[in-house]
Every structure is written in structure tokens, then in C-alpha cells.
Short mmCIF file of C-alpha atoms in Angstrom, two decimals:
data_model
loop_
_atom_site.label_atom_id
_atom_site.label_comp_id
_atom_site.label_asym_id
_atom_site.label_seq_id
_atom_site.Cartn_x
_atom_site.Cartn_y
_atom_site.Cartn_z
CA UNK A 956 32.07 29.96 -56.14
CA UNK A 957 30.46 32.70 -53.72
CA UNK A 958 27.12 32.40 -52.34
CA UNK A 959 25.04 35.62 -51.63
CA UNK A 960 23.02 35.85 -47.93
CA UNK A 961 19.60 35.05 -50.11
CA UNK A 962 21.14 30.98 -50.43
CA UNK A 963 22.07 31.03 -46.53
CA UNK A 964 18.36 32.32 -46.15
CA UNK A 965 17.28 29.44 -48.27
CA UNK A 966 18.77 26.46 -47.01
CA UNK A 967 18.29 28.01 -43.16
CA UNK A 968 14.76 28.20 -44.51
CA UNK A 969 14.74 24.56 -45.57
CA UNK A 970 16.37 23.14 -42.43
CA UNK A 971 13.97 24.89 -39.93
CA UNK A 972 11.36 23.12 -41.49
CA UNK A 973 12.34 20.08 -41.31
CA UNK A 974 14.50 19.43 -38.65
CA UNK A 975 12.44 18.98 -35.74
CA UNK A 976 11.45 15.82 -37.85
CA UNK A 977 15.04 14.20 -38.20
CA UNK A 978 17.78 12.56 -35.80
CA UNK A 979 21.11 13.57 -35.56
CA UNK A 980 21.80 11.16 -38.59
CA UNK A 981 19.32 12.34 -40.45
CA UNK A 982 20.26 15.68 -40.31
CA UNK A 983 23.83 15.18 -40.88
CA UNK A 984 22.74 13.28 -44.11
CA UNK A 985 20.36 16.37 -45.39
CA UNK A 986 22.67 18.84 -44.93
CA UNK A 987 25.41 16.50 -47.03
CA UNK A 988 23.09 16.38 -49.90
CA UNK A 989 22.04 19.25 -49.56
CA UNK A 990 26.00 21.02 -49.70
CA UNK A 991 26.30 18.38 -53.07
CA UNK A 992 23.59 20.55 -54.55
CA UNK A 993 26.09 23.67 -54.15
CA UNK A 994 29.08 22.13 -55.88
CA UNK A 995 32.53 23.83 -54.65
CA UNK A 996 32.20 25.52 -51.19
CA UNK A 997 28.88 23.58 -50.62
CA UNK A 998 29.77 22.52 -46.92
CA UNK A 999 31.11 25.78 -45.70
CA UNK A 1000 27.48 27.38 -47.06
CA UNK A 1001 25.17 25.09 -45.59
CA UNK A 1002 27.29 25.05 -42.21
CA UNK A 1003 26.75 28.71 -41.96
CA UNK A 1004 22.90 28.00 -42.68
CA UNK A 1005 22.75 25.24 -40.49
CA UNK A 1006 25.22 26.25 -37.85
CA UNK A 1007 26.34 21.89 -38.18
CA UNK A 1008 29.90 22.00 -38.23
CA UNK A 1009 31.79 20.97 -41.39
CA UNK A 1010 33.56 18.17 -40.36
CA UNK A 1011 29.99 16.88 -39.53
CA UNK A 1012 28.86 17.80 -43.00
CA UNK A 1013 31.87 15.88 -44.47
CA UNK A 1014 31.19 12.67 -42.38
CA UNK A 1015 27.74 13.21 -44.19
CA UNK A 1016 29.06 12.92 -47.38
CA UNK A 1017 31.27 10.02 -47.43
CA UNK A 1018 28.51 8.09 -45.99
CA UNK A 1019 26.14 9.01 -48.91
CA UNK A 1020 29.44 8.27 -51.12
CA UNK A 1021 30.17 4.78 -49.11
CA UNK A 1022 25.93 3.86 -49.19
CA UNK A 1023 26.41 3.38 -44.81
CA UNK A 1024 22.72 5.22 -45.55
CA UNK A 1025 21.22 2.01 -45.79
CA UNK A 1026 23.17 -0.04 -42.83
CA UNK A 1027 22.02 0.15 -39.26
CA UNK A 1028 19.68 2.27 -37.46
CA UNK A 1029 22.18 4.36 -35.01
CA UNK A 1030 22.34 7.66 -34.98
CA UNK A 1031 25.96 7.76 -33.70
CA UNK A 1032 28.71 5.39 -33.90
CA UNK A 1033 29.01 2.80 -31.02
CA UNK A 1034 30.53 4.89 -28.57
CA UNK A 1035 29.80 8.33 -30.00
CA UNK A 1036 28.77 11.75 -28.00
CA UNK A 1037 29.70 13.69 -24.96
CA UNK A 1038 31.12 11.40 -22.51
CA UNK A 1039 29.67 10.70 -19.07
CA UNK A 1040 31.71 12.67 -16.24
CA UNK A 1041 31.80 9.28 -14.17
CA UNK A 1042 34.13 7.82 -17.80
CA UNK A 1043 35.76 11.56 -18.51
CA UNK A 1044 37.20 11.66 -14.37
CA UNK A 1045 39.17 8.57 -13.52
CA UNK A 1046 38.14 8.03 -9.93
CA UNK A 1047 34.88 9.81 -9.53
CA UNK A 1048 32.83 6.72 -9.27
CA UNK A 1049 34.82 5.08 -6.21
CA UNK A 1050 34.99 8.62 -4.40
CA UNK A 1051 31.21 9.09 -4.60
CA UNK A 1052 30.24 5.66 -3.27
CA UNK A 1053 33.43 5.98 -0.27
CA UNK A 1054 31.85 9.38 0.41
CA UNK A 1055 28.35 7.98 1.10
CA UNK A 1056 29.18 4.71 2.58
CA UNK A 1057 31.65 6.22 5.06
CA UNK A 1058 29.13 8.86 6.00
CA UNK A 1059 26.70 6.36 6.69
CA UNK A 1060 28.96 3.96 9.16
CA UNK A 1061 30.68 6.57 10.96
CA UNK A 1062 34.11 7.22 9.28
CA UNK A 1063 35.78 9.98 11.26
CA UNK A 1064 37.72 11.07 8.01
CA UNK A 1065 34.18 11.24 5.49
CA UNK A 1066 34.05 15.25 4.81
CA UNK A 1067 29.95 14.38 4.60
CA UNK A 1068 30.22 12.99 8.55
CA UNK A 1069 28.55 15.98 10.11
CA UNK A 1070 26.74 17.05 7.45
CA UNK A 1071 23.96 16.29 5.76
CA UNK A 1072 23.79 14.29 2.38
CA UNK A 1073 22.63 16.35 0.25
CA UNK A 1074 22.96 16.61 -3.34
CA UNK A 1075 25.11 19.74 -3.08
CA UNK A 1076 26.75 18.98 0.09
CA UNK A 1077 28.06 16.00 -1.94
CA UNK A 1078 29.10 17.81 -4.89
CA UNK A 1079 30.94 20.37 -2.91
CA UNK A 1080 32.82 17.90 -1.03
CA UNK A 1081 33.90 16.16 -4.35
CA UNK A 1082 35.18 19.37 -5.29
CA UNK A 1083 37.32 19.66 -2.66
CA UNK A 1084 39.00 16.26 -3.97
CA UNK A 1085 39.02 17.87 -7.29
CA UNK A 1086 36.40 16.27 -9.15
CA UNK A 1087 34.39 18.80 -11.61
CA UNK A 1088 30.52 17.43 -11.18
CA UNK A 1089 27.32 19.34 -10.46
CA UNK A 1090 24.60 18.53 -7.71
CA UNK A 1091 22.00 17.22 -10.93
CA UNK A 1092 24.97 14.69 -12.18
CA UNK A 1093 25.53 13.44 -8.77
CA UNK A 1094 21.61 12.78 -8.71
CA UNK A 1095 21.72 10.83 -11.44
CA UNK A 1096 24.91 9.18 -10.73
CA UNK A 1097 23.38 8.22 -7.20
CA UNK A 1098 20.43 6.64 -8.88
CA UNK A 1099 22.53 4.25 -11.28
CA UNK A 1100 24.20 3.14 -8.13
CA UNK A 1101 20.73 2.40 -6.24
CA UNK A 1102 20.72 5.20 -3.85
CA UNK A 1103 17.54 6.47 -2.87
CA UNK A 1104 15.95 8.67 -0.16
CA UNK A 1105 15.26 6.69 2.63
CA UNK A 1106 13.84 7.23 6.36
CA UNK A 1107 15.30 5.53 9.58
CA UNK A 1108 13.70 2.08 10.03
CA UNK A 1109 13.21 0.63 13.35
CA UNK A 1110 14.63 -3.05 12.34
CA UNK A 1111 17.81 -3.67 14.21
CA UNK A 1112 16.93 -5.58 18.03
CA UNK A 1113 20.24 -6.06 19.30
CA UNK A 1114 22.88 -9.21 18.67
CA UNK A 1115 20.70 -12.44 17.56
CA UNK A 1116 20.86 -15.30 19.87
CA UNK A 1117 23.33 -18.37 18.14
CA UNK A 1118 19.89 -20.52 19.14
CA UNK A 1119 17.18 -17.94 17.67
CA UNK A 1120 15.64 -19.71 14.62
CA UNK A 1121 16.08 -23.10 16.70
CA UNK A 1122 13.72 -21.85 19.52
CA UNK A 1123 11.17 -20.57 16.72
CA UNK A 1124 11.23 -23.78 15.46
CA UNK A 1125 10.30 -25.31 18.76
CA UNK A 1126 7.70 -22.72 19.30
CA UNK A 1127 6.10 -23.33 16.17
CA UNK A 1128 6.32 -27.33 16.87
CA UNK A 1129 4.82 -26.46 20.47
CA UNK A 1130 1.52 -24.63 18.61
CA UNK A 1131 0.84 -26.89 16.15
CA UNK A 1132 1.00 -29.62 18.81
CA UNK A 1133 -1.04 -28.41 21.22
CA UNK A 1134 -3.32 -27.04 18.26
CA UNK A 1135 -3.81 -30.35 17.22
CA UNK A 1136 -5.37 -31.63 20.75
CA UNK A 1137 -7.32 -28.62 20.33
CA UNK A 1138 -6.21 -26.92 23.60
CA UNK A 1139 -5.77 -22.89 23.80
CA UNK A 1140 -2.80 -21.24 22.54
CA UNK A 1141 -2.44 -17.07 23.22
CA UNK A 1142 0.18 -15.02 22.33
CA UNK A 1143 0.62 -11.84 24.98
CA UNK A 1144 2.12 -8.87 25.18
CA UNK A 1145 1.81 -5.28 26.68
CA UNK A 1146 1.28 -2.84 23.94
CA UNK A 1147 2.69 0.87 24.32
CA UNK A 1148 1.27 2.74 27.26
CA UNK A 1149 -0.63 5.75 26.25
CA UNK A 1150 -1.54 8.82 27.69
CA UNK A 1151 -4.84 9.97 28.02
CA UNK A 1152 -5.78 13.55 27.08
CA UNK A 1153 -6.58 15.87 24.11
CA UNK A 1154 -2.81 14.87 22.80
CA UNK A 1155 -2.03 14.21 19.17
CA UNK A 1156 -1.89 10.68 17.99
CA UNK A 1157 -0.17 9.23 15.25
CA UNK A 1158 -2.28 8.90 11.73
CA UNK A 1159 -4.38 11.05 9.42
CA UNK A 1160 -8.37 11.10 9.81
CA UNK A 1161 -11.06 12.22 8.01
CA UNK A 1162 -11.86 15.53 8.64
CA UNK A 1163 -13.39 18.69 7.00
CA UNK A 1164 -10.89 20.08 4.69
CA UNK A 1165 -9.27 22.96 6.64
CA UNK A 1166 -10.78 21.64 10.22
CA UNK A 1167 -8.49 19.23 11.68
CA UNK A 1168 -8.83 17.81 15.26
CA UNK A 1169 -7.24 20.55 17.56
CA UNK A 1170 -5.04 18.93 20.03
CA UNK A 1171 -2.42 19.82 22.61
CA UNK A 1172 0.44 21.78 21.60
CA UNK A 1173 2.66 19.38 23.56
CA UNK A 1174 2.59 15.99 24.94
CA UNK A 1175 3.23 16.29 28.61
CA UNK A 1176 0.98 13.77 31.33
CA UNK A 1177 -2.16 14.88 32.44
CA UNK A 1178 -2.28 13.94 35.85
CA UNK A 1179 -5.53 14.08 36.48
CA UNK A 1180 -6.12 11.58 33.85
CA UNK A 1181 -2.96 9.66 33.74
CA UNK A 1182 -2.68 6.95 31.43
CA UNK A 1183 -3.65 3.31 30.35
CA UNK A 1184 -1.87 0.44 30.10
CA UNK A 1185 -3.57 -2.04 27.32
CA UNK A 1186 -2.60 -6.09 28.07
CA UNK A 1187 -3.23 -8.23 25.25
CA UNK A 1188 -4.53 -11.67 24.86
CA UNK A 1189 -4.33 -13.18 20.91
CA UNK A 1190 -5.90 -16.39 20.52
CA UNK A 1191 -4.26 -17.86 18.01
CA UNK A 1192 -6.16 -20.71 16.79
CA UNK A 1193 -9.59 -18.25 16.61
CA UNK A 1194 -8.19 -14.94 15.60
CA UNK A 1195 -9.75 -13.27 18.79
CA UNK A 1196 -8.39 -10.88 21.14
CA UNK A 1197 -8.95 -9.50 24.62
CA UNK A 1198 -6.90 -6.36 26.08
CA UNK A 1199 -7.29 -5.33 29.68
CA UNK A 1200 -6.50 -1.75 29.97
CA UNK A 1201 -5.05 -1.37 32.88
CA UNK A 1202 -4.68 2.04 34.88
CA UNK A 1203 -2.33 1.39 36.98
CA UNK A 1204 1.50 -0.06 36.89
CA UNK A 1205 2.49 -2.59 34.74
CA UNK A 1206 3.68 -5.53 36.22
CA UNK A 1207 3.59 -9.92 36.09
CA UNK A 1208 0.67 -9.52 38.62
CA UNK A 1209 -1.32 -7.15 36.19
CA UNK A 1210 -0.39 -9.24 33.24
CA UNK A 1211 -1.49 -12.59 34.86
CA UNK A 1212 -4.86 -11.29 35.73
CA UNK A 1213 -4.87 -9.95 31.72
CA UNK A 1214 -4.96 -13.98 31.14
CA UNK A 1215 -6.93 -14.89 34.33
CA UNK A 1216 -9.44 -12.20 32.80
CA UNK A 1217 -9.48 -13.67 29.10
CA UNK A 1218 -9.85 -17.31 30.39
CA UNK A 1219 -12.77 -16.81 32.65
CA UNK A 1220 -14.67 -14.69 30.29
CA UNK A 1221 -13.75 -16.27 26.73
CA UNK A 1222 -11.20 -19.34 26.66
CA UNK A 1223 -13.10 -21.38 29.00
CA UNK A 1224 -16.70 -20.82 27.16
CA UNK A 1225 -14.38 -22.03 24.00
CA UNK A 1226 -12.02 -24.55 25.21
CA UNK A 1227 -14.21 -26.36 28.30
CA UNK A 1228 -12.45 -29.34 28.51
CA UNK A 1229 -9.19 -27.98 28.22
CA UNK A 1230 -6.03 -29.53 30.43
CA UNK A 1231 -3.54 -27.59 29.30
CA UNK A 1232 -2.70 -23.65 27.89
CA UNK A 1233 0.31 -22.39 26.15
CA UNK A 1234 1.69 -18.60 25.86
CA UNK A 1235 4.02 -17.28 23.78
CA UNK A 1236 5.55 -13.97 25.06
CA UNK A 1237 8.77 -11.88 25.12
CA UNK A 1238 11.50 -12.51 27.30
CA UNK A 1239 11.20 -9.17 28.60
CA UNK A 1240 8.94 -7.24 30.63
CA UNK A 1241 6.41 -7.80 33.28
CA UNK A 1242 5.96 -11.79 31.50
CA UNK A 1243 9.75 -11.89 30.90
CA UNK A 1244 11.26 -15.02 31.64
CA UNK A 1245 13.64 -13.78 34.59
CA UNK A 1246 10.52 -12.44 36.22
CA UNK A 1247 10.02 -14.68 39.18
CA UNK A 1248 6.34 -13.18 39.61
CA UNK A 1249 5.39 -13.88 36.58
CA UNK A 1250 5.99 -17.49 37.18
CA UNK A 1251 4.51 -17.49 40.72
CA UNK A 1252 1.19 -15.84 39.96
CA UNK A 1253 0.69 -18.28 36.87
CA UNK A 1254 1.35 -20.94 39.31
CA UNK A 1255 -1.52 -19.00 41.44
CA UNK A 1256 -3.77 -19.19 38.22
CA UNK A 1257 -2.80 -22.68 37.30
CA UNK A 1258 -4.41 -23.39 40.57
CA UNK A 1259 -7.34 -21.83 39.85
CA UNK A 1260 -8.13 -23.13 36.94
CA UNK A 1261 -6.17 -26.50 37.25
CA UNK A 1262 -4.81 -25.99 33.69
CA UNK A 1263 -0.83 -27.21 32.81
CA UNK A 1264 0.76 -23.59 31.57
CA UNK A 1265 3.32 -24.29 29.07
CA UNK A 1266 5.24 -20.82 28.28
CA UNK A 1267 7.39 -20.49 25.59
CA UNK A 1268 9.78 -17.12 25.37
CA UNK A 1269 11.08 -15.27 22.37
CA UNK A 1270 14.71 -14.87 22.03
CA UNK A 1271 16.21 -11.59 23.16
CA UNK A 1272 15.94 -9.32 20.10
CA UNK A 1273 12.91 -10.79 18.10
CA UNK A 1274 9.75 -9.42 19.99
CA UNK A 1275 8.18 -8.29 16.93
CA UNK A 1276 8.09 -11.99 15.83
CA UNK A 1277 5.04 -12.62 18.33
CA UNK A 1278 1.70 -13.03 16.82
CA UNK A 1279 0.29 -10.35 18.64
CA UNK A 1280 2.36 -7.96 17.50
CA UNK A 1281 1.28 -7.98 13.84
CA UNK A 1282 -2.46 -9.57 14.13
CA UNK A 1283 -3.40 -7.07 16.97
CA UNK A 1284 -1.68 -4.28 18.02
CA UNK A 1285 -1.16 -3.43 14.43
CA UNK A 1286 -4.80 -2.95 13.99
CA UNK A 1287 -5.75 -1.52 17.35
CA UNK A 1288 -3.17 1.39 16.27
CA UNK A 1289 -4.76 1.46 12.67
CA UNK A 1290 -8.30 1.87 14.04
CA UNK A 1291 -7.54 4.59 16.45
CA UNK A 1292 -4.93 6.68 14.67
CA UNK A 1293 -5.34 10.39 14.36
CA UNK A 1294 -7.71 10.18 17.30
CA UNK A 1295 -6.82 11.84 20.48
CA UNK A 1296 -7.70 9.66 23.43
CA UNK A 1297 -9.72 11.79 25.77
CA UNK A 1298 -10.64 8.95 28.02
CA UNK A 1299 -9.95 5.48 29.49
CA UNK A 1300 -13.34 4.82 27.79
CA UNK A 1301 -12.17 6.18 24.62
CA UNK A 1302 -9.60 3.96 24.78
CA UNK A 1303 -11.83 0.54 25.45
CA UNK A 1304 -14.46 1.51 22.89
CA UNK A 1305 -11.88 2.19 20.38
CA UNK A 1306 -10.24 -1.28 20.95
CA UNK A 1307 -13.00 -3.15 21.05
CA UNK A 1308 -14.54 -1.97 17.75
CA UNK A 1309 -11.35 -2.95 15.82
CA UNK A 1310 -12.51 -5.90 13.37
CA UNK A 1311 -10.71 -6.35 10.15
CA UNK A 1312 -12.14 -8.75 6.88
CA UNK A 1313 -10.60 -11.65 7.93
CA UNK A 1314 -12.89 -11.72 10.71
CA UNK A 1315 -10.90 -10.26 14.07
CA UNK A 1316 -12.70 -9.29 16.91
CA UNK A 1317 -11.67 -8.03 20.35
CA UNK A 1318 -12.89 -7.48 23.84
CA UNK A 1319 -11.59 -5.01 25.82
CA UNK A 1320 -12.04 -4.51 29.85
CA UNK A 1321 -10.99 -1.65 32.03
CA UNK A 1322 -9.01 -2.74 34.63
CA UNK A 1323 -9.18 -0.51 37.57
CA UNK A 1324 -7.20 -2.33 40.07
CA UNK A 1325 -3.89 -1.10 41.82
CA UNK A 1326 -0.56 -3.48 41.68
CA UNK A 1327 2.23 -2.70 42.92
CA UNK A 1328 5.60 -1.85 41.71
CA UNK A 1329 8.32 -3.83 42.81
CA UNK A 1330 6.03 -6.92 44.51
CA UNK A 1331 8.47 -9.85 43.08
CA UNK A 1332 11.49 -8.61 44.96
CA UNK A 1333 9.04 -9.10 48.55
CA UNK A 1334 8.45 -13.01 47.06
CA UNK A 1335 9.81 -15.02 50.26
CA UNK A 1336 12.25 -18.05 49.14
CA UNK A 1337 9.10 -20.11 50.37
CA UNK A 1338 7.08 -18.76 47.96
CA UNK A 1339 9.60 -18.85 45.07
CA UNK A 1340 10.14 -22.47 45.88
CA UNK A 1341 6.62 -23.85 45.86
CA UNK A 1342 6.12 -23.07 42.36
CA UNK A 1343 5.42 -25.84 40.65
CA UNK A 1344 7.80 -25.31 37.10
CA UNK A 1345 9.62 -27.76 35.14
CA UNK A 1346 11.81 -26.69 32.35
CA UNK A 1347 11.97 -28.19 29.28
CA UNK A 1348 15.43 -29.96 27.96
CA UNK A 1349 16.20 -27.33 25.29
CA UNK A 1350 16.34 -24.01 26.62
CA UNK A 1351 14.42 -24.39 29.80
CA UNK A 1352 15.11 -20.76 30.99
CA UNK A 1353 12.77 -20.04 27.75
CA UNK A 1354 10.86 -22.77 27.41
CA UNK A 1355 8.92 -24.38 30.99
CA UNK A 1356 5.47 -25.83 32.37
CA UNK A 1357 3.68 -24.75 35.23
CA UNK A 1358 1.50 -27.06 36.62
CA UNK A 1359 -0.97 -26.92 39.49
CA UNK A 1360 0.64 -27.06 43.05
CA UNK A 1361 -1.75 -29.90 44.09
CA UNK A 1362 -0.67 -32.38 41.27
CA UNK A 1363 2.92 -32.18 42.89
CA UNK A 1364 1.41 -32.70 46.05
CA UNK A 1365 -0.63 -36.01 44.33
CA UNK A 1366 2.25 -36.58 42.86
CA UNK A 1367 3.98 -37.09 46.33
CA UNK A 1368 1.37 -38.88 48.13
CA UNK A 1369 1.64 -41.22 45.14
CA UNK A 1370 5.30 -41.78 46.09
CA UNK A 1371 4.96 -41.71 49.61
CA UNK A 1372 2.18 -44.38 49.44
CA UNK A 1373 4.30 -46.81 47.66
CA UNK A 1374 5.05 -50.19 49.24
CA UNK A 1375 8.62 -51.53 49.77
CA UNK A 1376 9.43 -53.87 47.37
#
């Protein structure tokens, strides 16, 4: 039977209508019935109307014939449609993930080694191992794999120590100890020395919109201002802090005074009857446990104040494990971000209005005196030798007391007084 253009016009009519409403089951159903309306030549009609190919059309029909109307939900048979390009190319899956891990750790023969990893880079370099696959697939192929942009991340410290977690397991037993007897516990560090000057700093502020803070077009030292050098002091037990910003070099001698400053003007007002103090620092730096003045001008402070100095040293590798790191540095850098630090005073008014809601507070001092570079390698063997240090049994390059030179010498008269037996 022929069909004039008027029925194509009809049932192209109907189907506009009503197809934005139906899935692709759906419409392969309507267009069956609707081709059984037409008798003979029925499907080739209403695939010229519909543009749904016949074989699609027949499918329709034997399901209305078979009743498969009525069972299941799925608009396609289990594994139905265009296949994925990762099933249709063998392969394509294990080159993409080579390509990016190799490019990551350095293999010599990755074609994405000196390039960067871009979607397109990518596709064009599975090309050239004859994979067919545009830069949008190999976005979404990336994401079913877990690959993300992501930004360099400061994490990796060098090899870990065989005894790392042990020693932070005898630092931690070391604080609550001495917590317990209610003496003083600090954690110190040097935080990053800063230049002082109209330079930009790190962080977004406040501003009008379309007014920001005009700084420096580079970053070069001011000499006539120099820099600072901020010390810290965290007391542990009372969530305080001090930081003496120094001006000049940093060294044990500076750093010492940092914790002579902080007990004279706070730890002794809070801790009076205090015997004994313990640090926790790096093993690095101007308190680093190699540094020979470090030890001798605690020894000079222990005999000051009379106070046993127990220090215990972070592994090589694990700095950012101190306390003072994270409870306050971290906020000191928070509070002053996106603020150019005109002036040493700047710099101590910033610090010491840093409070958070868990009750921080911090005292800052400018600390205007000159120390040398260099003074521990003038330390006479006579002066190394009278310090008064005794290391502990595990780890005693890391973990030692310093105790007042005069109990040694009481100490000694003791012995020395002792009758023959």
C-alpha cells in the first residue's frame, strides 16, 4: 500500500508532540503501534516520519507482540548503546594511567615528561600510540580513575628516622609528666624571617573594591630597614605565647635570651615555684641539638634562674610536628596576611594582637640587641666542658637535662666531704 507525504506529515506531526515526553523505550513502542495502525509498509512510513530506524521499529513490535511492555523498567537491554572508548580500544585504559603515572615519577621514556598534562597534551600523545580519544573523553576518563587538579604540597621532610614515632612518644610522656607536677613546658621555634618594607605579603584583605594595597613591584631587602627575626615561646599548658623579634642574626644566643625574656616577664609570674622547665624544639637551627651554644647559654640561664632544663628534640624531618608550629605561627601569619610590614613596630603590634576563640594571646618584644654570627665555634673546650648536661638513656643526643653549674659543684663537695668507710 502507498502512503502520500500528507500521512508522513501526520505521524511527524504526532511524534513531535510527544516525544520530548518519552524514553528511548517509549518511543520505540509508539512508533510500533503506531506502524500497526498502517497495516503493510507501516514501519518503512513511520521511519521516514520519525527518522527511527526500522529495525528499531521492528524490535518495537515484537515486544508489543511478546507483552515485554509490561516487564522491567530499562530503556535498553543490559548492555545496550554506544560503547565507552575505554571498552571499544583494548588497551586505552592501562596507556592513560602509564602515561600519567610515569610523567609524574620521572620516566625518561613518558612522551608527557616535558610537557605539561594537559587534557590535549594527553590526548595527542595517545594518538601517537594509536588510540582514537578526544581531550573531553580523556577528562572524563581521568575522573573515573580519581585524577584531579592538584597543586604542589609542601609535605615530604626528608627520610624518617627508624626511631621517629618512638621519640614522639617519649616527648609526649615527658609533657604530660612534667604537666602533671605543674612545672612549665614551651615549645620554640624561629618562625620565617621577614623583610620589612612596603613588600607584598601573602593573603587577601579587605579592601575597597578596585583599591588594593599598592606594594613593591619586587621583593628585594631594604637596607635601610632590614628585617626581623620573630623567636617564639608557646606555653603549652596555658595556650600563651611570647615572640621576641629580633633585628639582628639569628643564632642559640638570640634564641636563649627569647626564653630568658619569656621566663622573666611571664613563666615566672605563672610558675613561681617552679624547679624544673622543659622545651621542645627542632633539631635544627640556632636550638638544634648539635649546636654547642645552644646548650652552653641554657646552662648560662639555668644559672640564672636555677631551673633543671630538660630539652627534648624533634627527629630530623618532622619540624612541623612542634606545637608551635600549628597553635602560633599559624595564626600570627593568619592575622597579618595581605599586610605589608612597613615597620619593626608593625611587625610587634601585629603579633601581639593575634587572639583566636579558644582564648590565645601573645606578647611580643622588640629585641634590639646585636649577636653575633659564628660565636659557638670561639666556645673554648673549657667552656664546652663546664656545661652541666646529662643525656637521657634513649636518644640522649635528642633528649638531655641541663642543670645549674652549682648543683654539680654541691654535688662534688657532697662527695668530696664523705668519710672513709
Amino acid at each position: 500500500m502507498k502512503y502520500t507525504q500528507e500521512d508522513i506529515n501526520l505521524i511527524e506531526e504526532k511524534f513531535d508532540n510527544i516525544k520530548a515526553f518519552l524514553n528511548e523505550k517509549e518511543r520505540r513502542i509508539w512508533c510500533a503501534s503506531e506502524a500497526n495502525c498502517y497495516g503493510y509498509g507501516g514501519i518503512s512510513l513511520v521511519s521516514k516520519a520519525t527518522g527511527m530506524a526500522p529495525n528499531t521499529i521492528k524490535k518495537g513490535k515484537k515486544e508489543l507482540e511478546n507483552g515485554t511492555l509490561l516487564e522491567g523498567t530499562r530503556s535498553r537491554a543490559i548492555g545496550g548503546g554506544r560503547k565507552k572508548a575505554s571498552e571499544k580500544q583494548r588497551g586505552l585504559r592501562k596507556a592513560l594511567l602509564t602515561m600519567i603515572a610515569a610523567s609524574t615519577k620521572g620516566d625518561p621514556e613518558s612522551l608527557l615528561l616535558w610537557t605539561s598534562k594537559s587534557l590535549r597534551n594527553i590526548a595527542d600523545a595517545l594518538a601517537k600510540q594509536g588510540f582514537n580519544i578526544s581531550h573531553s573523553t580523556v577528562a572524563v576518563l581521568l575522573k573515573k580513575y580519581r585524577y584531579s587538579l592538584q597543586v604542589n604540597k609542601k609535605s615530604l621532610e626528608g627520610s624518617s628516622h627508624p626511631d621517629r614515632d618512638a621519640q614522639f612518644q617519649y616527648i609526649n610522656s615527658s609533657v604530660a609528666t612534667l604537666q602533671q607536677q605543674e612545672q612549665p613546658v614551651i615549645s620554640v621555634d624561629t618562625k620565617k624571617k621577614e623583610n620589612l618594607g612596603n613588600f607584598k605579603n601573602n593573603g587577601a584583605e579587605l579592601c575597597e573594591k578596585g583599591k588594593p594595597v599598592k606594594v613593591s613591584d619586587h621583593d628585594f631587602p631594604d637596607k635601610r630597614l632590614g628585617r626581623v627575626v620573630p623567636y617564639g615561646i608557646y606555653n603549652i599548658g596555658e595556650n600563651s605565647g611570647w615572640v621576641s623579634v629580633g633585628v639582628s642574626s639569628d643564632t642559640a644566643e638570640f634564641a636563649v635570651n627569647a626564653i630568658r625574656t619569656w621566663w622573666y616577664t611571664m613563666g615566672l609570674k605563672r610558675y613561681p615555684d617552679a624547679k624544673d622547665l622543659l622545651i621542645t624544639a627542632d633539631c635544627g637551627g640556632s636550638n638544634g641539638y648539635r649546636t654547642k651554644l645552644w646548650k652552653y647559654e641554657l646552662n648560662k640561664f639555668a644559672d640564672e634562674s636555677g631551673l633543671r632544663i630538660h630539652v627534648r628534640h624533634f627527629p630530623p624531618g618532622t619540624s612541623k610536628w612542634n606545637s608551635i608550629e600549628h597553635k602560633l605561627f599559624s595564626y600570627i601569619s593568619k592575622n597579618w596576611r595581605g599586610r605589608p610590614l612597613l615597620t619593626r613596630e608593625t611587625v610587634v603590634n601585629l603579633i601581639s594582637n593575634t587572639k583566636t576563640k579558644r582564648g590565645l594571646k601573645i606578647a611580643a618584644v622588640l629585641d634590639e640587641n646585636e649577636y653575633e654570627s659564628g660565636k659557638g665555634d670561639k666556645l673554648s673546650d673549657e667552656e664546652i666542658g663546664s656545661i652541666n648536661i646529662c643525656g637521657d638513656d634513649f636518644h640522649p643526643e635528642w633528649n638531655y637535662t641541663i642543670s645549674p653549674r652549682k648543683m654539680r659543684q654541691k654535688i662534688y663537695e657532697t662527695e668530696c666531704n664523705k668519710k672513709p668507710s
